Tab-separated table of C-alpha atoms in Angstrom:
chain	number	residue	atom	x	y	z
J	18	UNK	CA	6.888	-14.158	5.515
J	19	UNK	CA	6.070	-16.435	2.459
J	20	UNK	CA	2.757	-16.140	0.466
J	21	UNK	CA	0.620	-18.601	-1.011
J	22	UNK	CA	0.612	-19.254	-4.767
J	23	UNK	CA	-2.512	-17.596	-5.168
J	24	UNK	CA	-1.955	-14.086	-3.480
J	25	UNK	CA	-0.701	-12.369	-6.322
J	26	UNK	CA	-4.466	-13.066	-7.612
J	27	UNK	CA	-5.480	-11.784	-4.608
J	28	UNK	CA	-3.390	-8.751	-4.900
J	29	UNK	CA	-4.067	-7.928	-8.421
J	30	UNK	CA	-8.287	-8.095	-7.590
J	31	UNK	CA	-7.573	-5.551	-4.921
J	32	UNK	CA	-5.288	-3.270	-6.780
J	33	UNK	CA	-8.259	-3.110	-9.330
J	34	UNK	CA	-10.485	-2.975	-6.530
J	35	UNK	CA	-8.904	0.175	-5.792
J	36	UNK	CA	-9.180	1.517	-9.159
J	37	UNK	CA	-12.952	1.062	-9.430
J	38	UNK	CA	-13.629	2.825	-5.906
J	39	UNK	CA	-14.366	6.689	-5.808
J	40	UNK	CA	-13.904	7.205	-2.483
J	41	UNK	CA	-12.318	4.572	0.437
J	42	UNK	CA	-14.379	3.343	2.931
J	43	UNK	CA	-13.493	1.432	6.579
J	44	UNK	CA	-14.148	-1.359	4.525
J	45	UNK	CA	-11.898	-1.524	1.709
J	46	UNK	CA	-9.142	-0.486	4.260
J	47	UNK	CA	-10.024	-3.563	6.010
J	48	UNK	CA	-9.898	-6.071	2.920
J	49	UNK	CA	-6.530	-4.258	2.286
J	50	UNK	CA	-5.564	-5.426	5.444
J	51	UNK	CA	-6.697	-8.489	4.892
J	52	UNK	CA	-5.675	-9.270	1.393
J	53	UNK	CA	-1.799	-7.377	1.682
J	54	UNK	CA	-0.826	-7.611	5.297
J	55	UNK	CA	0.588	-10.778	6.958
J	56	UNK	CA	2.428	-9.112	9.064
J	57	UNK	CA	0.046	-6.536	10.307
J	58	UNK	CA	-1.686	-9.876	12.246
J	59	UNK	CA	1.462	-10.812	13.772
J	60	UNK	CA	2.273	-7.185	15.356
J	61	UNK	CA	2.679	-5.968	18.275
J	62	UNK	CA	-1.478	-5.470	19.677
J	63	UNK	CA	-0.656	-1.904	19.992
J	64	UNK	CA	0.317	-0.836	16.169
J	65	UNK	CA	-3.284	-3.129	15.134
J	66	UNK	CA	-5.119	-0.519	17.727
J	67	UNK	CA	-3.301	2.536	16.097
J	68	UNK	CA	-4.410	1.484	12.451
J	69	UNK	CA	-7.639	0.542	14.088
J	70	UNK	CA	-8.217	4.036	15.664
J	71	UNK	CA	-6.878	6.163	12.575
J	72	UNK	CA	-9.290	4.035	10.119
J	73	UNK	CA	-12.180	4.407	12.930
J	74	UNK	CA	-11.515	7.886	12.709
J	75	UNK	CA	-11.101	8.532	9.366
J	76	UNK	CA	-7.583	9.004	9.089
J	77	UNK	CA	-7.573	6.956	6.016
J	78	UNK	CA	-4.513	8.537	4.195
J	79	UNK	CA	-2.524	8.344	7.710
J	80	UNK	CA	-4.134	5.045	8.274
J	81	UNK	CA	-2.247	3.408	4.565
J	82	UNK	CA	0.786	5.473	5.407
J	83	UNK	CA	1.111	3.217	9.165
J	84	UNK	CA	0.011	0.157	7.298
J	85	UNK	CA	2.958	0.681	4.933
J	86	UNK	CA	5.588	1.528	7.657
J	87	UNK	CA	4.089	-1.693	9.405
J	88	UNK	CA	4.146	-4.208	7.001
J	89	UNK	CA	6.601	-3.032	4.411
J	90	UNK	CA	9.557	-1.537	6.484
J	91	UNK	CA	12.047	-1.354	3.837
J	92	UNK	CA	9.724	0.818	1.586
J	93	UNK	CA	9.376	4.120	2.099
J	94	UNK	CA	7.405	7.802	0.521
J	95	UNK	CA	9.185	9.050	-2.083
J	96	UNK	CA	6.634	11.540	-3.859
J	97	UNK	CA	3.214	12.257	-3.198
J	98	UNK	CA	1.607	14.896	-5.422
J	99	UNK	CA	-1.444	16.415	-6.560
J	100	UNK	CA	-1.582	16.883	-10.697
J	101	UNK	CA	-4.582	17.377	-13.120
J	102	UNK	CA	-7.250	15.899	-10.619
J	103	UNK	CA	-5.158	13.144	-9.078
J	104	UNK	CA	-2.759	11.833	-6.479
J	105	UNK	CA	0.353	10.463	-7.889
J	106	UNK	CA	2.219	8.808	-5.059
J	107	UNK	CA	5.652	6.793	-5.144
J	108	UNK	CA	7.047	4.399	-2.623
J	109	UNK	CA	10.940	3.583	-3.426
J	110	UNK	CA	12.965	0.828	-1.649
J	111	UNK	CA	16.325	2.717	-1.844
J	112	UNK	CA	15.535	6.356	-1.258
J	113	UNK	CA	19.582	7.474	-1.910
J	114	UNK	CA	19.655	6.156	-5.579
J	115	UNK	CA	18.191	8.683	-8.451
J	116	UNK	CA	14.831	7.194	-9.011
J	117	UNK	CA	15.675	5.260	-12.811
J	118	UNK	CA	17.949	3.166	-10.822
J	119	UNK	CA	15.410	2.319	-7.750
J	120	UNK	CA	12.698	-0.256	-7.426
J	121	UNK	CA	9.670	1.575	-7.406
J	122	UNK	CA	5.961	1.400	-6.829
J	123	UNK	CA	3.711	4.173	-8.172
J	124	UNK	CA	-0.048	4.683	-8.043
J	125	UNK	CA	-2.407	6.753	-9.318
J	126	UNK	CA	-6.046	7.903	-8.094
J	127	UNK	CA	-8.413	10.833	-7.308
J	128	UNK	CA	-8.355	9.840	-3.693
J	129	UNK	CA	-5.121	10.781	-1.572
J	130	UNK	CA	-5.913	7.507	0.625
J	131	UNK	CA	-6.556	5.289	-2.341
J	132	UNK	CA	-3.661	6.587	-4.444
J	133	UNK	CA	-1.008	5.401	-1.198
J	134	UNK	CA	-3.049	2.193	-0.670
J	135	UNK	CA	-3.169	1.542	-4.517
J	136	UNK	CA	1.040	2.209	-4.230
J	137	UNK	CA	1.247	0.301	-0.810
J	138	UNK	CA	-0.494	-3.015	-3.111
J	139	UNK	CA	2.109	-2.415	-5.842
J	140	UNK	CA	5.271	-2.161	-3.362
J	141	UNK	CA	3.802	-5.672	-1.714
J	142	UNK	CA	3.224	-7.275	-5.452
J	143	UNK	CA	6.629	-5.829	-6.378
J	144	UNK	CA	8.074	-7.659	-2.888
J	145	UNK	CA	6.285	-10.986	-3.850
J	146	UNK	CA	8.052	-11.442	-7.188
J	147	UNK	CA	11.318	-9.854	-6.052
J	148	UNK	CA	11.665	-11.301	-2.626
C-alpha cells in the first residue's frame, strides 16, 4: 500500500500527538486509525468491529496491540516493560536476530496504550522510509 508524500508529516504530528497526551481517549485511537492505517479500511468488516468493540470498551492497550497485528503484520512485540514511571515498549521486524542487528521501533510513555500506539506510529514511519 503506497502513501502520499505528505504522510510522514502526518505521522510525525501524531507521534507528537501522542507525546503531549496524558491519558488516550476513543478519540486519539481513532485519528491513529485514521492517520497510520490504510489497511485497517480495506479489512475484512469483522477485524474493523473487533478494534471497534475493544476501543468502545476501553480495551485501549488490546485495542493498539490488534491495530498493529492488522495493519503491520510483519512487526511484532518484542518488549513491553514498566521502568521509573513509564512503559517502554519495542516492536521488532525479525524477532530471531539479537536486537542490535533488528529493525526496531521503540516508544516511550506513562500510558501502557499510548506507549504501544506511540511504537505502532514508529514501526509504520520506519515501514514508509524502508519499504
Amino acid at each position: 500500500m503506497q502513501f502520499h508524500s505528505n504522510d510522514e508529516h502526518h505521522l510525525r504530528e501524531l507521534q507528537e500527538q501522542i507525546r503531549r497526551a496524558d491519558t488516550i481517549t476513543p478519540g486519539l485511537m481513532a485519528d491513529a486509525i485514521a492517520r497510520g492505517c490504510p489497511r485497517l479500511q480495506v479489512q475484512h468488516p469483522t477485524a474493523r468491529v473487533r478494534v471497534a468493540r475493544l476501543i468502545e470498551s476501553g480495551a485501549f492497550a488490546d485495542a493498539a496491540l490488534a491495530v498493529l497485528e492488522l495493519e503491520l503484520p510483519q512487526w511484532k512485540l518484542r518488549r513491553l516493560i514498566y521502568d521509573d514511571g513509564e512503559w517502554h515498549c519495542s516492536l521488532s521486524k525479525h524477532i530471531g536476530l539479537p536486537a542490535h542487528f533488528d529493525d526496531l521501533a521503540e516508544a516511550s510513555h506513562e500510558s501502557l496504550p499510548l506507549a504501544i500506539l506511540s511504537a505502532f506510529v514508529e514501526a509504520r514511519r520506519n515501514s514508509l522510509t524502508r519499504d
